[in-house]
Short mmCIF file of C-alpha atoms (C1' of nucleotides) in Angstrom, two decimals:
data_model
loop_
_atom_site.label_atom_id
_atom_site.label_comp_id
_atom_site.label_asym_id
_atom_site.label_seq_id
_atom_site.Cartn_x
_atom_site.Cartn_y
_atom_site.Cartn_z
CA MET Y 1 17.75 8.72 61.34
CA THR Y 2 18.24 8.34 57.62
CA THR Y 3 20.05 5.35 56.20
CA THR Y 4 21.82 5.44 52.84
CA ALA Y 5 19.14 3.13 51.48
CA ASP Y 6 16.51 5.69 52.43
CA GLN Y 7 18.48 8.42 50.71
CA THR Y 8 18.74 6.37 47.54
CA ALA Y 9 15.04 5.70 47.68
CA GLN Y 10 14.30 9.40 48.07
CA ARG Y 11 16.72 10.50 45.39
CA ARG Y 12 15.31 8.29 42.67
CA LYS Y 13 12.08 8.91 40.89
CA PRO Y 14 9.42 6.24 41.26
CA LEU Y 15 9.71 3.41 38.80
CA SER Y 16 7.21 3.12 35.97
CA ARG Y 17 6.81 0.95 32.91
CA ASN Y 18 7.98 3.80 30.73
CA ARG Y 19 11.07 4.49 32.82
CA VAL Y 20 11.97 0.80 32.67
CA LEU Y 21 11.55 0.69 28.89
CA ILE Y 22 13.59 3.85 28.33
CA ALA Y 23 16.36 2.54 30.58
CA ALA Y 24 16.38 -0.68 28.55
CA VAL Y 25 16.79 1.26 25.30
CA HIS Y 26 19.65 3.31 26.75
CA LEU Y 27 21.33 0.20 28.07
CA ALA Y 28 21.06 -1.50 24.69
CA ASP Y 29 22.39 1.60 22.96
CA SER Y 30 25.44 1.84 25.18
CA ASP Y 31 26.30 -1.77 26.00
CA GLY Y 32 24.52 -3.84 23.37
CA ILE Y 33 21.33 -5.85 23.53
CA GLU Y 34 23.03 -8.81 25.25
CA ALA Y 35 23.66 -6.53 28.24
CA VAL Y 36 19.91 -6.09 28.71
CA THR Y 37 19.23 -8.68 31.40
CA MET Y 38 16.70 -8.22 34.16
CA ARG Y 39 19.45 -8.14 36.79
CA ARG Y 40 21.61 -5.63 34.92
CA LEU Y 41 18.65 -3.43 34.08
CA GLY Y 42 17.70 -3.49 37.75
CA THR Y 43 21.06 -2.25 38.95
CA GLU Y 44 21.00 0.37 36.21
CA LEU Y 45 17.79 1.69 37.76
CA GLY Y 46 19.10 1.33 41.31
CA VAL Y 47 16.65 -1.42 42.11
CA GLU Y 48 16.54 -5.19 42.50
CA ALA Y 49 15.85 -7.14 39.32
CA MET Y 50 12.66 -8.54 40.77
CA SER Y 51 11.16 -5.07 41.16
CA LEU Y 52 10.95 -4.78 37.41
CA TYR Y 53 8.22 -7.41 37.41
CA ASN Y 54 5.92 -4.82 38.95
CA HIS Y 55 6.05 -2.89 35.68
CA VAL Y 56 6.59 -5.48 32.98
CA ALA Y 57 5.05 -8.93 32.89
CA ASN Y 58 8.30 -10.66 31.93
CA LYS Y 59 11.29 -10.22 29.67
CA ASN Y 60 9.27 -10.84 26.54
CA ASP Y 61 6.90 -8.05 27.54
CA LEU Y 62 9.92 -5.83 28.22
CA LEU Y 63 11.23 -6.39 24.69
CA ASP Y 64 7.76 -5.83 23.24
CA GLY Y 65 7.71 -2.48 25.01
CA VAL Y 66 11.18 -1.61 23.79
CA VAL Y 67 10.16 -2.29 20.21
CA ASP Y 68 7.08 -0.15 20.74
CA LEU Y 69 9.29 2.75 21.79
CA ILE Y 70 11.40 2.33 18.66
CA VAL Y 71 8.37 2.18 16.40
CA ASP Y 72 6.85 5.22 18.09
CA ASP Y 73 10.05 7.04 17.20
CA ILE Y 74 9.67 5.89 13.60
CA ASN Y 75 6.06 7.03 13.47
CA THR Y 76 6.83 10.52 14.76
CA ARG Y 77 9.58 10.93 12.16
CA VAL Y 78 7.31 9.57 9.44
CA ALA Y 79 4.61 12.05 10.44
CA LEU Y 80 6.97 14.83 9.33
CA ALA Y 81 7.27 13.37 5.82
CA SER Y 82 4.99 14.90 3.23
CA PRO Y 83 2.19 12.64 2.05
CA PRO Y 84 2.02 11.52 -1.57
CA THR Y 85 0.31 14.07 -3.80
CA GLY Y 86 -0.86 11.54 -6.38
CA SER Y 87 -0.06 8.40 -8.33
CA ASP Y 88 3.09 9.97 -9.82
CA ASP Y 89 4.42 10.72 -6.35
CA TRP Y 90 3.95 7.47 -4.44
CA LYS Y 91 7.53 6.30 -4.93
CA ARG Y 92 9.00 9.44 -3.39
CA ALA Y 93 6.62 9.26 -0.43
CA MET Y 94 7.40 5.57 0.14
CA ARG Y 95 11.12 6.23 -0.08
CA ASP Y 96 10.89 9.05 2.44
CA ARG Y 97 9.01 6.92 4.94
CA ILE Y 98 11.29 3.94 4.64
CA LEU Y 99 14.42 6.05 4.93
CA ALA Y 100 12.94 7.77 7.99
CA ALA Y 101 12.42 4.34 9.53
CA ARG Y 102 15.96 3.43 8.58
CA SER Y 103 17.38 6.50 10.31
CA VAL Y 104 15.85 5.22 13.55
CA MET Y 105 17.36 1.78 12.97
CA LEU Y 106 20.77 3.34 12.47
CA ASP Y 107 20.40 5.04 15.86
CA HIS Y 108 19.65 1.66 17.46
CA LYS Y 109 21.70 -0.94 15.64
CA TRP Y 110 20.43 -3.72 17.91
CA ALA Y 111 16.78 -3.00 17.06
CA PRO Y 112 16.48 -5.27 13.99
CA SER Y 113 17.57 -8.35 15.92
CA VAL Y 114 14.95 -7.64 18.60
CA ILE Y 115 12.19 -6.88 16.11
CA GLU Y 116 12.88 -10.18 14.35
CA THR Y 117 12.15 -12.12 17.52
CA ARG Y 118 8.78 -10.47 18.23
CA ALA Y 119 5.87 -12.81 17.79
CA SER Y 120 3.00 -10.39 17.34
CA LEU Y 121 2.54 -6.90 16.05
CA SER Y 122 1.82 -3.93 18.23
CA PRO Y 123 -0.69 -1.22 17.23
CA ALA Y 124 2.27 1.10 16.62
CA ILE Y 125 3.74 -1.10 13.92
CA ILE Y 126 0.37 -1.92 12.42
CA GLY Y 127 -0.15 1.83 12.19
CA TYR Y 128 3.15 2.22 10.39
CA PHE Y 129 2.21 -0.42 7.83
CA ASP Y 130 -1.22 1.09 7.49
CA GLY Y 131 0.53 4.28 6.42
CA LEU Y 132 2.63 2.43 3.85
CA LEU Y 133 -0.50 0.77 2.51
CA GLY Y 134 -2.10 4.20 2.22
CA VAL Y 135 0.82 5.39 0.08
CA PHE Y 136 0.41 2.38 -2.21
CA ARG Y 137 -3.31 3.10 -2.51
CA THR Y 138 -2.70 6.74 -3.40
CA GLY Y 139 -0.27 5.40 -5.98
CA GLY Y 140 -3.10 3.47 -7.57
CA PHE Y 141 -2.17 -0.03 -6.40
CA SER Y 142 -4.87 -2.62 -5.90
CA TYR Y 143 -4.99 -4.12 -2.41
CA ASP Y 144 -3.77 -7.37 -3.90
CA LEU Y 145 -0.68 -5.84 -5.49
CA ALA Y 146 -0.02 -3.63 -2.45
CA HIS Y 147 -0.09 -6.73 -0.28
CA HIS Y 148 2.46 -8.47 -2.49
CA ALA Y 149 4.52 -5.30 -2.44
CA LEU Y 150 4.74 -5.26 1.36
CA HIS Y 151 5.91 -8.85 1.38
CA ALA Y 152 8.47 -8.10 -1.33
CA LEU Y 153 9.87 -5.23 0.71
CA GLY Y 154 9.95 -7.40 3.82
CA SER Y 155 12.07 -5.98 6.61
CA ARG Y 156 13.27 -3.29 4.21
CA ALA Y 157 9.85 -1.69 4.72
CA ILE Y 158 10.88 -0.75 8.25
CA GLY Y 159 14.40 0.22 7.34
CA PHE Y 160 16.76 -2.72 7.62
CA THR Y 161 18.05 -5.70 5.68
CA GLN Y 162 19.56 -8.92 6.82
CA GLU Y 163 23.27 -8.48 6.12
CA LEU Y 164 24.79 -11.91 5.67
CA PHE Y 165 28.36 -10.79 5.30
CA GLU Y 166 29.73 -9.28 8.46
CA GLU Y 167 31.57 -6.16 7.40
CA SER Y 168 34.92 -7.88 6.96
CA GLY Y 169 35.35 -5.74 3.87
CA SER Y 170 35.87 -2.64 6.01
CA ASP Y 171 39.64 -3.02 6.13
CA ASP Y 172 40.72 -4.53 2.86
CA THR Y 173 44.08 -5.64 4.25
CA MET Y 174 44.21 -9.04 2.62
CA THR Y 175 47.67 -10.41 2.02
CA SER Y 176 48.50 -11.28 -1.57
CA GLU Y 177 48.92 -14.85 -0.34
CA GLN Y 178 45.38 -14.94 1.03
CA LEU Y 179 44.15 -13.41 -2.19
CA LYS Y 180 45.91 -16.01 -4.30
CA GLN Y 181 44.36 -18.74 -2.14
CA MET Y 182 40.96 -17.09 -2.61
CA VAL Y 183 41.32 -16.94 -6.38
CA THR Y 184 42.06 -20.66 -6.68
CA SER Y 185 39.27 -21.76 -4.31
CA PHE Y 186 36.66 -19.23 -5.35
CA PRO Y 187 37.52 -17.90 -8.80
CA ASN Y 188 34.67 -15.41 -9.15
CA ILE Y 189 34.89 -13.84 -5.71
CA GLY Y 190 38.67 -13.88 -5.97
CA GLU Y 191 38.63 -11.98 -9.22
CA MET Y 192 36.04 -9.56 -7.89
CA LEU Y 193 38.29 -8.75 -4.94
CA GLU Y 194 41.20 -8.24 -7.30
CA VAL Y 195 39.21 -5.83 -9.46
CA VAL Y 196 38.00 -3.93 -6.41
CA SER Y 197 41.37 -3.64 -4.68
CA HIS Y 198 42.83 -2.48 -8.01
CA ASP Y 199 40.31 0.27 -8.52
CA GLY Y 200 40.97 1.69 -5.07
CA PRO Y 201 38.75 2.91 -2.23
CA ASP Y 202 37.19 5.97 -3.86
CA ASP Y 203 35.76 3.73 -6.56
CA THR Y 204 32.28 4.26 -7.96
CA VAL Y 205 30.03 3.79 -4.96
CA GLY Y 206 32.25 2.63 -2.11
CA TRP Y 207 32.83 -0.97 -1.09
CA CYS Y 208 29.99 -2.37 0.98
CA ASP Y 209 28.59 0.97 2.06
CA ASP Y 210 25.49 -0.27 3.84
CA GLN Y 211 23.44 2.82 3.15
CA THR Y 212 24.29 2.77 -0.55
CA GLU Y 213 23.42 -0.91 -0.83
CA PHE Y 214 20.18 -0.40 1.06
CA ILE Y 215 19.10 2.36 -1.29
CA PHE Y 216 20.17 0.42 -4.36
CA GLY Y 217 18.01 -2.52 -3.32
CA LEU Y 218 15.15 -0.29 -2.26
CA ASP Y 219 15.04 1.60 -5.56
CA LEU Y 220 15.27 -1.66 -7.46
CA LEU Y 221 12.14 -2.87 -5.69
CA LEU Y 222 10.26 0.43 -5.91
CA ASP Y 223 10.97 0.71 -9.64
CA GLY Y 224 9.82 -2.86 -10.16
CA LEU Y 225 6.66 -2.21 -8.18
CA ASP Y 226 5.93 0.91 -10.18
CA ARG Y 227 6.13 -1.14 -13.35
CA ALA Y 228 3.83 -3.76 -11.85
CA ARG Y 229 1.39 -0.98 -10.96
CA LEU Y 230 1.37 0.32 -14.53
CA ALA Y 231 0.93 -3.19 -15.92
CA GLU Y 232 -2.03 -3.67 -13.60
CA SER Y 233 -3.99 -0.63 -14.71
CA MET F 1 30.36 -58.84 34.76
CA THR F 2 28.69 -56.33 32.44
CA THR F 3 26.88 -53.33 33.86
CA THR F 4 24.16 -51.52 31.98
CA ALA F 5 26.54 -48.60 31.54
CA ASP F 6 29.01 -50.88 29.77
CA GLN F 7 26.26 -52.18 27.54
CA THR F 8 25.26 -48.65 26.58
CA ALA F 9 28.87 -47.80 25.85
CA GLN F 10 29.21 -50.85 23.64
CA ARG F 11 25.93 -50.33 21.87
CA ARG F 12 26.67 -46.76 20.79
CA LYS F 13 29.04 -45.80 18.01
CA PRO F 14 31.99 -43.64 18.99
CA LEU F 15 31.25 -39.94 19.06
CA SER F 16 32.65 -37.68 16.37
CA ARG F 17 32.22 -34.07 15.37
CA ASN F 18 30.06 -35.13 12.48
CA ARG F 19 27.81 -37.32 14.62
CA VAL F 20 27.37 -34.43 17.06
CA LEU F 21 26.47 -32.00 14.28
CA ILE F 22 24.01 -34.39 12.65
CA ALA F 23 22.35 -35.05 16.00
CA ALA F 24 22.02 -31.31 16.52
CA VAL F 25 20.29 -30.91 13.15
CA HIS F 26 17.89 -33.74 13.91
CA LEU F 27 17.14 -32.31 17.35
CA ALA F 28 16.44 -28.88 15.87
CA ASP F 29 14.23 -30.43 13.20
CA SER F 30 12.14 -32.35 15.69
CA ASP F 31 12.05 -30.12 18.79
CA GLY F 32 13.04 -26.68 17.54
CA ILE F 33 16.31 -24.80 17.79
CA GLU F 34 15.68 -23.75 21.40
CA ALA F 35 15.85 -27.43 22.37
CA VAL F 36 19.43 -27.61 21.14
CA THR F 37 21.32 -27.14 24.41
CA MET F 38 24.56 -28.85 25.24
CA ARG F 39 22.88 -30.85 28.00
CA ARG F 40 19.94 -31.95 25.87
CA LEU F 41 22.15 -32.79 22.93
CA GLY F 42 24.30 -34.86 25.26
CA THR F 43 21.41 -36.97 26.51
CA GLU F 44 20.20 -37.34 22.93
CA LEU F 45 23.58 -38.96 22.14
CA GLY F 46 23.62 -40.98 25.35
CA VAL F 47 26.49 -39.03 26.78
CA GLU F 48 27.17 -36.29 29.30
CA ALA F 49 26.97 -32.74 27.97
CA MET F 50 30.62 -32.15 28.76
CA SER F 51 31.74 -34.92 26.42
CA LEU F 52 30.60 -32.83 23.49
CA TYR F 53 33.47 -30.46 24.15
CA ASN F 54 35.83 -33.12 22.90
CA HIS F 55 34.36 -32.67 19.44
CA VAL F 56 33.23 -29.05 19.25
CA ALA F 57 35.07 -26.10 20.77
CA ASN F 58 31.92 -24.56 22.25
CA LYS F 59 28.31 -23.91 21.40
CA ASN F 60 29.18 -21.26 18.86
CA ASP F 61 31.39 -23.76 17.06
CA LEU F 62 28.55 -26.27 17.21
CA LEU F 63 26.18 -23.86 15.47
CA ASP F 64 28.84 -22.98 12.91
CA GLY F 65 29.10 -26.68 12.12
CA VAL F 66 25.33 -27.06 11.91
CA VAL F 67 25.13 -24.22 9.41
CA ASP F 68 27.91 -25.84 7.42
CA LEU F 69 25.87 -29.02 7.18
CA ILE F 70 22.88 -27.06 5.90
CA VAL F 71 24.95 -25.18 3.34
CA ASP F 72 26.57 -28.41 2.19
CA ASP F 73 23.07 -29.69 1.55
CA ILE F 74 22.31 -26.56 -0.47
CA ASN F 75 25.49 -26.93 -2.48
CA THR F 76 24.79 -30.54 -3.41
CA ARG F 77 21.29 -29.63 -4.58
CA VAL F 78 22.63 -26.63 -6.50
CA ALA F 79 25.19 -28.83 -8.20
CA LEU F 80 22.29 -30.63 -9.88
CA ALA F 81 20.96 -27.39 -11.42
CA SER F 82 22.01 -26.74 -14.98
CA PRO F 83 24.50 -23.89 -15.40
CA PRO F 84 23.56 -20.79 -17.37
CA THR F 85 24.07 -21.23 -21.09
CA GLY F 86 24.58 -17.54 -21.79
CA SER F 87 23.56 -13.98 -20.99
CA ASP F 88 19.94 -14.68 -21.93
CA ASP F 89 19.79 -17.55 -19.47
CA TRP F 90 21.28 -16.11 -16.29
CA LYS F 91 17.93 -15.34 -14.70
CA ARG F 92 16.70 -18.91 -15.01
CA ALA F 93 19.95 -20.28 -13.60
CA MET F 94 19.88 -17.83 -10.67
CA ARG F 95 16.26 -18.66 -9.94
CA ASP F 96 16.98 -22.39 -9.95
CA ARG F 97 19.86 -22.02 -7.51
CA ILE F 98 17.99 -19.77 -5.11
CA LEU F 99 14.91 -21.98 -5.13
CA ALA F 100 17.13 -25.01 -4.49
CA ALA F 101 18.56 -23.19 -1.48
CA ARG F 102 15.04 -22.34 -0.39
CA SER F 103 13.93 -25.96 -0.54
CA VAL F 104 16.62 -26.75 2.03
CA MET F 105 15.45 -23.89 4.24
CA LEU F 106 11.91 -25.23 4.10
CA ASP F 107 13.22 -28.58 5.36
CA HIS F 108 14.89 -26.81 8.30
CA LYS F 109 12.66 -23.91 9.29
CA TRP F 110 14.96 -22.96 12.16
CA ALA F 111 17.97 -22.56 9.87
CA PRO F 112 17.47 -18.87 8.95
CA SER F 113 17.50 -17.76 12.58
CA VAL F 114 20.77 -19.63 13.17
CA ILE F 115 22.39 -18.38 9.98
CA GLU F 116 21.57 -14.80 10.96
CA THR F 117 23.55 -15.12 14.17
CA ARG F 118 26.73 -16.45 12.51
CA ALA F 119 29.59 -13.95 12.61
CA SER F 120 31.81 -15.26 9.85
CA LEU F 121 31.34 -17.14 6.63
CA SER F 122 32.40 -20.73 6.14
CA PRO F 123 34.07 -21.91 2.92
CA ALA F 124 30.84 -23.72 2.08
CA ILE F 125 28.80 -20.53 1.99
CA ILE F 126 31.53 -18.56 0.25
CA GLY F 127 31.47 -21.31 -2.37
CA TYR F 128 27.74 -20.92 -2.76
CA PHE F 129 28.05 -17.18 -3.31
CA ASP F 130 30.95 -17.75 -5.67
CA GLY F 131 28.57 -19.81 -7.75
CA LEU F 132 25.96 -17.05 -7.76
CA LEU F 133 28.61 -14.56 -8.79
CA GLY F 134 29.57 -16.88 -11.63
CA VAL F 135 25.99 -16.85 -12.87
CA PHE F 136 25.96 -13.05 -12.82
CA ARG F 137 29.24 -12.98 -14.75
CA THR F 138 27.91 -15.36 -17.39
CA GLY F 139 24.93 -13.03 -17.59
CA GLY F 140 27.26 -10.20 -18.53
CA PHE F 141 27.21 -8.30 -15.23
CA SER F 142 30.21 -6.22 -14.22
CA TYR F 143 31.69 -7.18 -10.85
CA ASP F 144 30.45 -3.88 -9.51
CA LEU F 145 26.85 -4.50 -10.53
CA ALA F 146 27.00 -8.14 -9.46
CA HIS F 147 28.18 -7.02 -6.05
CA HIS F 148 25.27 -4.63 -5.70
CA ALA F 149 22.99 -7.40 -6.89
CA LEU F 150 24.08 -9.77 -4.12
CA HIS F 151 23.43 -7.11 -1.51
CA ALA F 152 20.04 -6.35 -3.03
CA LEU F 153 19.07 -10.01 -2.83
CA GLY F 154 20.31 -10.21 0.73
CA SER F 155 19.14 -13.29 2.58
CA ARG F 156 16.88 -14.08 -0.37
CA ALA F 157 20.04 -15.23 -2.14
CA ILE F 158 20.18 -18.24 0.17
CA GLY F 159 16.48 -18.87 0.14
CA PHE F 160 14.72 -17.03 2.92
CA THR F 161 13.23 -13.68 3.81
CA GLN F 162 12.60 -12.03 7.13
CA GLU F 163 8.86 -12.39 7.63
CA LEU F 164 7.69 -9.59 9.91
CA PHE F 165 4.10 -10.70 10.18
CA GLU F 166 3.73 -13.95 12.02
CA GLU F 167 1.28 -16.03 10.03
CA SER F 168 -1.78 -14.80 11.87
CA GLY F 169 -3.49 -14.76 8.50
CA SER F 170 -3.60 -18.56 8.45
CA ASP F 171 -7.05 -18.76 9.99
CA ASP F 172 -9.03 -15.75 8.92
CA THR F 173 -11.53 -16.09 11.76
CA MET F 174 -11.80 -12.44 12.70
CA THR F 175 -15.04 -11.41 14.31
CA SER F 176 -16.93 -8.64 12.57
CA GLU F 177 -16.49 -6.61 15.76
CA GLN F 178 -12.71 -6.94 15.58
CA LEU F 179 -12.83 -6.05 11.91
CA LYS F 180 -14.88 -2.94 12.57
CA GLN F 181 -12.37 -1.89 15.22
CA MET F 182 -9.57 -2.51 12.72
CA VAL F 183 -11.21 -0.37 10.05
CA THR F 184 -11.55 2.65 12.33
CA SER F 185 -8.02 2.42 13.74
CA PHE F 186 -6.25 1.36 10.57
CA PRO F 187 -8.40 2.31 7.59
CA ASN F 188 -6.18 0.93 4.85
CA ILE F 189 -5.38 -2.42 6.44
CA GLY F 190 -8.98 -2.70 7.57
CA GLU F 191 -10.31 -2.20 4.08
CA MET F 192 -7.73 -4.59 2.67
CA LEU F 193 -8.91 -7.30 5.06
CA GLU F 194 -12.51 -6.64 4.08
CA VAL F 195 -11.67 -6.96 0.38
CA VAL F 196 -9.71 -10.14 0.96
CA SER F 197 -12.28 -11.83 3.20
CA HIS F 198 -14.93 -10.91 0.62
CA ASP F 199 -13.07 -12.47 -2.28
CA GLY F 200 -12.69 -15.74 -0.44
CA PRO F 201 -9.86 -18.16 0.11
CA ASP F 202 -9.29 -19.42 -3.42
CA ASP F 203 -8.56 -15.88 -4.54
CA THR F 204 -5.86 -15.07 -7.06
CA VAL F 205 -2.70 -16.24 -5.35
CA GLY F 206 -3.68 -17.28 -1.84
CA TRP F 207 -3.42 -15.10 1.21
CA CYS F 208 0.14 -14.85 2.53
CA ASP F 209 1.40 -17.96 0.79
CA ASP F 210 5.05 -17.72 1.77
CA GLN F 211 6.32 -19.46 -1.33
CA THR F 212 4.24 -17.27 -3.64
CA GLU F 213 5.41 -14.11 -1.91
CA PHE F 214 9.01 -15.28 -1.98
CA ILE F 215 8.89 -15.87 -5.71
CA PHE F 216 7.05 -12.61 -6.35
CA GLY F 217 9.78 -10.66 -4.58
CA LEU F 218 12.55 -12.71 -6.16
CA ASP F 219 11.28 -12.19 -9.69
CA LEU F 220 10.80 -8.49 -8.99
CA LEU F 221 14.47 -8.25 -8.07
CA LEU F 222 15.74 -10.46 -10.88
CA ASP F 223 13.77 -8.51 -13.47
CA GLY F 224 15.09 -5.25 -12.06
CA LEU F 225 18.64 -6.58 -12.14
CA ASP F 226 18.25 -7.72 -15.72
CA ARG F 227 17.23 -4.20 -16.69
CA ALA F 228 20.20 -2.79 -14.81
CA ARG F 229 22.44 -5.21 -16.70
CA LEU F 230 21.09 -4.06 -20.05
CA ALA F 231 21.44 -0.41 -19.05
CA GLU F 232 25.06 -1.08 -18.10
CA SER F 233 26.17 -2.57 -21.42
"C1'" DA R 1 42.24 -40.01 23.97
"C1'" DC R 2 37.88 -39.68 25.54
"C1'" DC R 3 34.31 -39.35 29.15
"C1'" DT R 4 32.53 -38.02 33.87
"C1'" DG R 5 30.92 -35.39 38.02
"C1'" DA R 6 31.08 -31.47 40.63
"C1'" DA R 7 31.37 -26.78 40.50
"C1'" DC R 8 31.13 -21.81 38.82
"C1'" DA R 9 29.04 -17.81 36.98
"C1'" DC R 10 25.45 -16.57 34.81
"C1'" DC R 11 20.18 -16.47 33.15
"C1'" DG R 12 14.60 -15.69 33.88
"C1'" DT R 13 11.27 -16.28 37.19
"C1'" DT R 14 8.44 -17.64 41.77
"C1'" DC R 15 7.13 -16.61 46.10
"C1'" DA R 16 6.80 -15.37 50.82
"C1'" DA R 17 8.15 -11.63 53.38
"C1'" DG R 18 8.81 -7.01 54.36
"C1'" DT R 19 7.48 -1.54 54.20
"C1'" DA L 1 1.23 -0.76 46.15
"C1'" DC L 2 5.76 -1.49 45.57
"C1'" DC L 3 10.24 -3.55 46.71
"C1'" DT L 4 13.33 -7.27 48.63
"C1'" DG L 5 15.94 -11.64 49.42
"C1'" DA L 6 16.19 -16.32 48.96
"C1'" DA L 7 15.30 -19.93 46.13
"C1'" DC L 8 14.36 -22.77 41.81
"C1'" DA L 9 15.23 -24.51 37.35
"C1'" DC L 10 17.68 -23.76 33.83
"C1'" DC L 11 22.00 -22.15 30.78
"C1'" DG L 12 27.33 -22.57 28.90
"C1'" DT L 13 31.62 -23.74 30.49
"C1'" DT L 14 35.99 -25.13 33.65
"C1'" DC L 15 38.59 -28.40 35.65
"C1'" DA L 16 40.34 -32.22 38.15
"C1'" DA L 17 39.50 -36.86 38.14
"C1'" DG L 18 38.67 -41.16 36.22
"C1'" DT L 19 39.24 -45.14 32.31
#
DNA sequence: ACCTGAACACCGTTCAAGT
DNA sequence: ACCTGAACACCGTTCAAGT
């Protein structure tokens, strides 16, 4: 005689570390990273929360594994990018890699917040940075300057920036009263908002377009680094 | 007849929102941000955790208030910095303000992680950014370019960067076996470590000196922005 | 008006027990 | 070898009760 529990057990594939990690990524994608609890992830896999401990050491290990999956994705996309052909091409190659990493981050908006909390680096991410370092070297950077360069890029090197302003600028529906208040309290920001709202939405580069701002900052840094490289040699 | 409870009640000052917030900052400073729980903060103030809810709406409100205190500190230090005297002085003024903000962050190492989780901006932080915008304007930036500039600076504008590498480089005690492994797996990083360990500790700028790296990246951005300003006019 | 104690709905994690 | 259920030690938060 077959109970429903038996049927469920037969229907589902056996659990594995990889299945757990993939389920965690899907759960974070659909319901946000705060939904990724051991209990919730268990029910998502049709299993008790405690069963997960057979495949991951603890929640920290789970998140480490999740980040590994994300970085693996980055590395496979980066592998498709063409390597730098010489010192006049390093900027393009670096840009391609970083924007490939960014495309992965845009697919998993929660990933930056998880990456930030990781204590140590996995081989996957060390490999990614090793690749970036290789691009700098082909570009003619000394190890010393390349090292500074990686620090200067910071999290931008793997495709994200810390956005301090939550995108309140998305709908620019500020009452004229609020705006007047803003102008008196914060004259510069107030006037900036006035100028922007006057020029309209299809202005220059778009108001707070994350991708545009990311690329602006990235190119600013890459151009600066290229100048530092030339000054060095 | 006076019980010990009465004595405690008499000894302590009355609770207030400000006393709660200040206690939270001190607790975070001494025991780390993860120690700041409602229960722990309550005992720290000689009161039940639930009493705190008379002075803060909830934990989120508590953290908002804590950030406000930090930003107030930044603003008072920034107020001491001399304003820009003209378009040839904006970079110095911007640098002074950002490094003043950074000095506060260095006093409260946990602050960046809390600031990152805040959803909305308080008047205090809007005021800080209004000041930065004023410096850009004195420097001759258009509002459009100044806006890009703030995004490009990102969290650096308030004195911190997302450090991806945990400071494992502090003690450089890597065995030659580990190093050999590193060189084969990650040739570029491996060779960089060899070069660095060869040159010794009192090399050029110090290995992963956070302050040095922060200033390197900051100056890279400020120099790039100054060029963008000149190209604009 | 402010503080308390018990309770609720969550966490991550352990451990002995099942198959 | 893998999964389960109960339990533990924490969270933030509510609510009725005290003063």
